[in-house]
């Protein structure tokens, strides 16, 4: 999209719109026909609304996402705006956008709430299938899936972040579609990978490796690609001929990646680093210990410095989409109680401090991994 904020139609640059239409044309010519947007994506719905009129309606599947609200009428107003911008009377897939907190789920499911309203739209033929997207904790995602209310889920799961696997398995039990959010970007900025990761993934590119890793699990159905230009599909397409022999292609790469992690971090840490870690809400200062240690691991084992720096500095600014705080005030906090259940309680505070030093220092800084 041109902007993350709504803009008047005349503010859309012609070259930006032409690029979007070229991306759509290339995607549809390849059989890539699932188009995903959201009310919260600024000009995206408006631009797609203009573009989609150039392509036959049966050739594409349209998903938009609308955030639940405490006031269901506000939710309904957002949905009406989405249809207006998309220039359609029906969407194939409507997701509740960002069921990240228990209160979002409460707004959605309560009598007279947003889900009840969406069911009415479904009965009217304005919505075909109803799902939800989430950046929330795994236990909340799994509970929502197990409610049996939804046809599909959009969530994060890829090689560097497999924490949501129990939710993926729960979705399979419910016969839900599983849509992976941003595997190439949030999966490690794989369009700009570090040399170490490139070498570890040979003969595949990191992007193809990650695509193949995700799609080798039959519980996973759809990967979002996030193309910014028509040529961006080409690398992803290299995955398709490999699917029938996915295990054979993946096995040596997975062994190398595991060995790299063991060399950098040691087997005991690699296998147990997240045992007994508290939720950020139970940590003084709401320091997100689990996320910071995850980024520490990625830097040490895979050299994902740029990705880790971007993610770390989103802490404290990402609200419920990327919750918790950085380790700025670590010297003033007592973590003994919240780390009592961790087998690494002595190692964790210095590693948090080291990660903070690494990821807030000058770009490109490389320090010892001790």
XYZ file of C-alpha atoms in Angstrom:
370
model
C 0.000 0.000 0.000
C 1.012 3.606 -0.534
C 0.522 4.616 3.117
C -0.311 2.959 6.433
C -2.966 5.662 6.929
C -6.143 6.257 4.942
C -5.598 8.718 2.091
C -7.925 10.340 -0.452
C -7.871 8.589 -3.846
C -6.037 11.463 -5.497
C -3.128 10.962 -3.085
C -2.283 7.546 -4.538
C 0.681 7.941 -6.930
C -0.033 6.489 -10.365
C 3.212 4.505 -10.372
C 2.335 2.939 -7.011
C -1.079 1.841 -8.266
C 0.394 0.542 -11.519
C 2.896 -1.534 -9.545
C 0.096 -3.043 -7.455
C -1.841 -3.979 -10.573
C 1.261 -5.523 -12.134
C 1.800 -7.577 -8.962
C -1.792 -8.821 -9.075
C -1.570 -9.675 -12.762
C 1.626 -11.659 -12.219
C 0.237 -13.445 -9.177
C -2.965 -14.501 -10.908
C -1.057 -15.654 -13.983
C 0.895 -17.999 -11.685
C -2.192 -19.325 -9.908
C -1.511 -17.310 -6.752
C -5.029 -16.090 -6.087
C -5.442 -15.477 -2.340
C -5.412 -11.696 -1.788
C -5.176 -10.651 1.860
C -5.605 -7.150 3.239
C -7.106 -5.425 6.286
C -9.020 -2.353 7.369
C -5.931 -1.361 9.338
C -3.620 -1.414 6.304
C -4.097 2.210 5.310
C -4.669 2.602 1.576
C -4.444 -1.129 0.811
C -8.186 -1.828 0.552
C -8.818 1.266 -1.554
C -6.007 0.435 -3.953
C -7.113 -3.189 -4.260
C -10.658 -2.045 -4.897
C -9.502 -0.070 -7.924
C -7.235 -2.858 -9.147
C -9.440 -5.909 -8.730
C -12.020 -4.573 -11.160
C -9.519 -5.350 -13.919
C -9.594 -9.086 -13.201
C -12.462 -11.612 -13.468
C -14.148 -12.090 -10.098
C -13.943 -15.913 -10.016
C -10.167 -15.750 -10.388
C -9.399 -14.442 -6.911
C -10.118 -15.168 -3.261
C -10.419 -12.029 -1.146
C -9.681 -11.802 2.564
C -9.898 -8.698 4.683
C -9.507 -8.321 8.418
C -11.384 -6.037 10.801
C -10.367 -5.519 14.419
C -13.013 -6.349 17.057
C -14.294 -3.479 19.152
C -15.957 -3.134 22.526
C -18.773 -1.445 20.577
C -19.975 -3.853 17.860
C -21.446 -0.929 15.931
C -17.938 0.487 15.507
C -16.844 -2.927 14.250
C -19.747 -2.900 11.777
C -18.814 0.580 10.564
C -15.283 -0.600 9.843
C -16.604 -3.598 7.911
C -18.840 -1.369 5.794
C -15.867 0.860 5.040
C -13.864 -2.192 3.982
C -16.529 -3.300 1.501
C -16.831 0.248 0.194
C -13.095 0.587 -0.384
C -12.796 -2.897 -1.886
C -15.784 -2.176 -4.172
C -17.357 -5.582 -3.432
C -20.615 -6.811 -1.925
C -19.012 -9.930 -0.454
C -15.646 -11.054 0.908
C -14.636 -14.693 0.768
C -12.829 -14.524 4.090
C -13.403 -12.137 6.994
C -10.950 -12.317 9.870
C -11.172 -10.766 13.293
C -7.931 -8.824 13.160
C -5.587 -9.167 16.109
C -7.227 -11.373 18.724
C -4.135 -10.791 20.827
C -5.598 -10.296 24.311
C -8.384 -11.980 26.320
C -10.412 -8.772 26.122
C -10.360 -8.913 22.298
C -11.771 -12.432 22.459
C -14.383 -11.288 24.992
C -15.524 -8.455 22.690
C -15.769 -10.945 19.846
C -17.660 -13.828 21.444
C -20.024 -12.205 23.962
C -23.781 -12.207 23.230
C -24.551 -9.331 20.883
C -20.863 -8.901 20.161
C -18.798 -8.752 17.006
C -18.961 -12.465 16.151
C -22.736 -12.462 16.325
C -22.754 -9.532 13.909
C -20.364 -11.333 11.536
C -22.638 -14.388 11.596
C -25.485 -12.171 10.422
C -23.356 -10.972 7.500
C -22.584 -14.588 6.729
C -26.292 -15.444 6.617
C -26.834 -12.464 4.321
C -24.154 -13.718 1.915
C -21.808 -10.803 2.574
C -19.164 -13.061 4.129
C -18.408 -16.652 3.147
C -16.014 -17.832 5.865
C -14.999 -16.358 9.223
C -11.566 -16.609 10.831
C -9.195 -14.674 13.024
C -5.641 -13.372 12.921
C -3.452 -13.201 15.984
C -0.105 -12.173 17.414
C -1.201 -13.380 20.850
C 0.213 -16.014 23.194
C -0.095 -19.647 22.181
C -2.459 -20.629 24.986
C -4.927 -17.901 24.009
C -4.705 -18.806 20.309
C -5.322 -22.457 21.114
C -8.301 -21.648 23.334
C -9.892 -19.556 20.573
C -9.292 -22.331 18.043
C -10.790 -24.912 20.387
C -13.975 -22.844 20.695
C -14.961 -24.249 17.284
C -16.187 -20.838 16.136
C -13.834 -20.259 13.215
C -13.066 -21.611 9.757
C -9.425 -20.523 9.633
C -6.623 -18.790 11.523
C -3.804 -16.425 10.491
C -0.825 -16.879 12.819
C 2.961 -16.809 13.087
C 4.831 -20.084 12.636
C 8.033 -20.716 10.685
C 11.522 -22.107 11.228
C 12.877 -19.468 13.613
C 9.646 -19.301 15.642
C 7.871 -22.624 16.118
C 6.246 -21.734 19.431
C 2.712 -21.765 17.988
C 2.882 -25.380 16.799
C 0.295 -26.538 19.422
C -2.127 -23.999 17.940
C -1.447 -25.279 14.410
C -2.158 -28.820 15.599
C -5.354 -27.672 17.319
C -6.470 -26.006 14.088
C -5.947 -29.292 12.238
C -8.220 -31.066 14.718
C -10.886 -28.424 14.034
C -10.368 -28.769 10.236
C -9.439 -25.088 10.039
C -7.377 -23.436 7.359
C -3.946 -22.299 8.561
C -2.503 -19.130 7.008
C 1.066 -18.237 7.980
C 1.633 -14.522 8.534
C 4.711 -12.983 6.938
C 7.063 -15.993 6.938
C 9.697 -14.254 4.808
C 9.798 -11.013 6.817
C 8.931 -11.956 10.404
C 10.644 -15.268 9.690
C 14.007 -13.468 9.620
C 14.008 -10.857 6.794
C 14.813 -13.703 4.431
C 14.805 -11.425 1.381
C 18.036 -9.945 2.837
C 19.656 -12.867 4.681
C 23.052 -12.800 6.399
C 25.894 -14.728 4.796
C 25.957 -17.314 7.575
C 22.304 -18.238 7.025
C 22.808 -18.346 3.244
C 25.637 -20.833 3.684
C 23.729 -22.985 6.162
C 20.730 -23.266 3.823
C 22.657 -24.291 0.705
C 21.710 -25.428 -1.904
C 18.440 -23.631 -1.161
C 18.047 -19.954 -0.424
C 16.883 -19.154 3.133
C 13.530 -18.059 1.701
C 12.961 -21.299 -0.199
C 14.123 -23.311 2.804
C 11.615 -21.571 5.039
C 8.774 -21.920 2.511
C 9.552 -25.608 2.159
C 9.834 -26.065 5.922
C 6.359 -24.574 6.414
C 4.651 -26.350 3.523
C 6.213 -29.715 4.370
C 3.760 -29.802 7.281
C 0.315 -30.737 5.916
C -1.361 -28.766 8.713
C -0.151 -25.573 6.973
C -2.124 -24.442 3.923
C -1.187 -20.883 2.917
C 1.915 -18.704 3.107
C 1.665 -14.962 2.663
C 4.334 -13.627 0.301
C 4.210 -9.864 0.704
C 5.359 -9.122 -2.830
C 6.499 -5.543 -3.418
C 7.100 -6.012 -7.164
C 6.071 -8.652 -9.728
C 9.503 -10.306 -9.693
C 9.209 -11.090 -5.970
C 7.254 -14.276 -6.697
C 10.099 -15.915 -8.597
C 12.169 -17.096 -5.629
C 9.100 -18.505 -3.866
C 8.199 -20.509 -6.969
C 11.458 -22.443 -6.625
C 9.834 -24.173 -3.658
C 7.128 -25.926 -5.654
C 9.212 -28.594 -7.467
C 10.728 -29.578 -4.105
C 7.498 -30.341 -2.250
C 7.261 -34.031 -3.159
C 10.731 -34.671 -1.692
C 10.607 -32.017 1.027
C 12.012 -34.219 3.805
C 15.078 -35.139 1.738
C 15.803 -31.514 0.868
C 15.257 -30.261 4.403
C 17.112 -32.892 6.415
C 20.738 -31.804 5.779
C 19.871 -28.129 6.203
C 18.061 -28.786 9.481
C 21.091 -30.714 10.736
C 23.425 -27.832 9.864
C 21.156 -25.275 11.496
C 20.918 -27.378 14.635
C 24.696 -27.821 14.710
C 25.201 -24.071 14.323
C 22.907 -23.487 17.283
C 24.762 -26.058 19.380
C 28.148 -24.565 18.535
C 27.026 -21.043 19.368
C 24.910 -21.710 22.436
C 25.649 -25.183 23.770
C 23.226 -28.081 23.785
C 21.864 -27.560 27.352
C 20.912 -23.933 26.635
C 19.608 -24.709 23.148
C 17.191 -27.358 24.439
C 16.018 -25.723 27.673
C 16.478 -21.957 27.392
C 12.731 -21.226 27.556
C 11.846 -23.643 30.357
C 10.214 -21.940 33.317
C 10.249 -18.458 31.794
C 7.518 -16.115 33.044
C 5.074 -14.214 30.886
C 6.179 -10.619 30.498
C 3.210 -9.517 32.637
C 4.791 -11.389 35.575
C 8.216 -9.724 35.201
C 9.235 -6.501 36.959
C 9.097 -3.700 34.446
C 7.271 -6.069 32.040
C 10.602 -6.997 30.452
C 9.812 -9.547 27.735
C 12.454 -12.053 28.769
C 11.355 -14.782 26.369
C 11.452 -12.539 23.293
C 14.807 -11.001 24.228
C 16.423 -14.407 24.752
C 14.923 -15.623 21.463
C 16.614 -12.695 19.707
C 19.849 -13.448 21.569
C 19.716 -17.006 20.210
C 19.096 -15.828 16.646
C 22.025 -13.424 16.736
C 24.400 -15.967 18.227
C 23.471 -18.906 16.033
C 22.374 -17.356 12.705
C 23.784 -13.793 12.635
C 20.280 -12.334 12.259
C 21.489 -8.954 13.492
C 19.268 -6.649 11.433
C 16.159 -8.686 12.140
C 16.950 -8.858 15.864
C 17.704 -5.142 16.070
C 14.394 -4.253 14.394
C 12.414 -6.604 16.627
C 14.162 -5.609 19.850
C 13.613 -1.912 19.319
C 9.913 -2.519 18.694
C 9.553 -3.635 22.317
C 7.858 -0.864 24.274
C 6.279 0.509 21.101
C 4.396 -2.450 19.632
C 1.505 -2.525 22.133
C -0.298 -5.890 22.120
C 1.058 -6.678 18.645
C 4.597 -7.080 20.043
C 4.234 -6.718 23.798
C 6.562 -6.142 26.702
C 9.567 -3.931 27.302
C 13.272 -3.889 26.496
C 15.944 -4.515 29.115
C 16.882 -0.832 29.542
C 16.311 -0.732 33.304
C 17.722 -4.157 34.110
C 20.108 -2.822 36.782
C 17.149 -1.570 38.811
C 15.086 -4.782 38.636
C 15.146 -7.895 40.797
C 14.402 -10.896 38.584
C 15.115 -13.599 41.165
C 11.493 -14.441 41.921
C 10.231 -14.474 38.352
C 13.172 -16.634 37.209
C 12.961 -19.127 40.067
C 11.609 -21.895 37.785
C 14.289 -21.468 35.102
C 17.271 -23.840 35.008
C 19.280 -20.881 33.658
C 18.293 -18.317 36.280
C 21.924 -17.265 36.810
C 22.758 -16.911 33.120
C 19.659 -15.034 32.035
C 20.221 -11.534 33.511
C 23.703 -11.099 31.955
C 22.406 -12.411 28.618
C 19.536 -9.944 28.724
C 22.009 -7.142 29.397
C 24.294 -8.313 26.610
C 21.423 -8.480 24.128
C 20.390 -4.945 25.059
C 23.959 -3.728 24.500
C 24.203 -5.493 21.134
C 20.870 -4.387 19.730
C 20.859 -0.764 20.865
C 24.484 -0.018 19.939
C 25.745 1.272 16.589
C 24.331 -0.626 13.595
C 26.559 -3.432 12.466
C 28.253 -3.819 15.831
C 29.496 -7.342 16.459
C 30.412 -8.356 19.995
C 31.552 -11.562 21.596
C 28.874 -14.236 21.971
C 30.250 -15.328 25.349
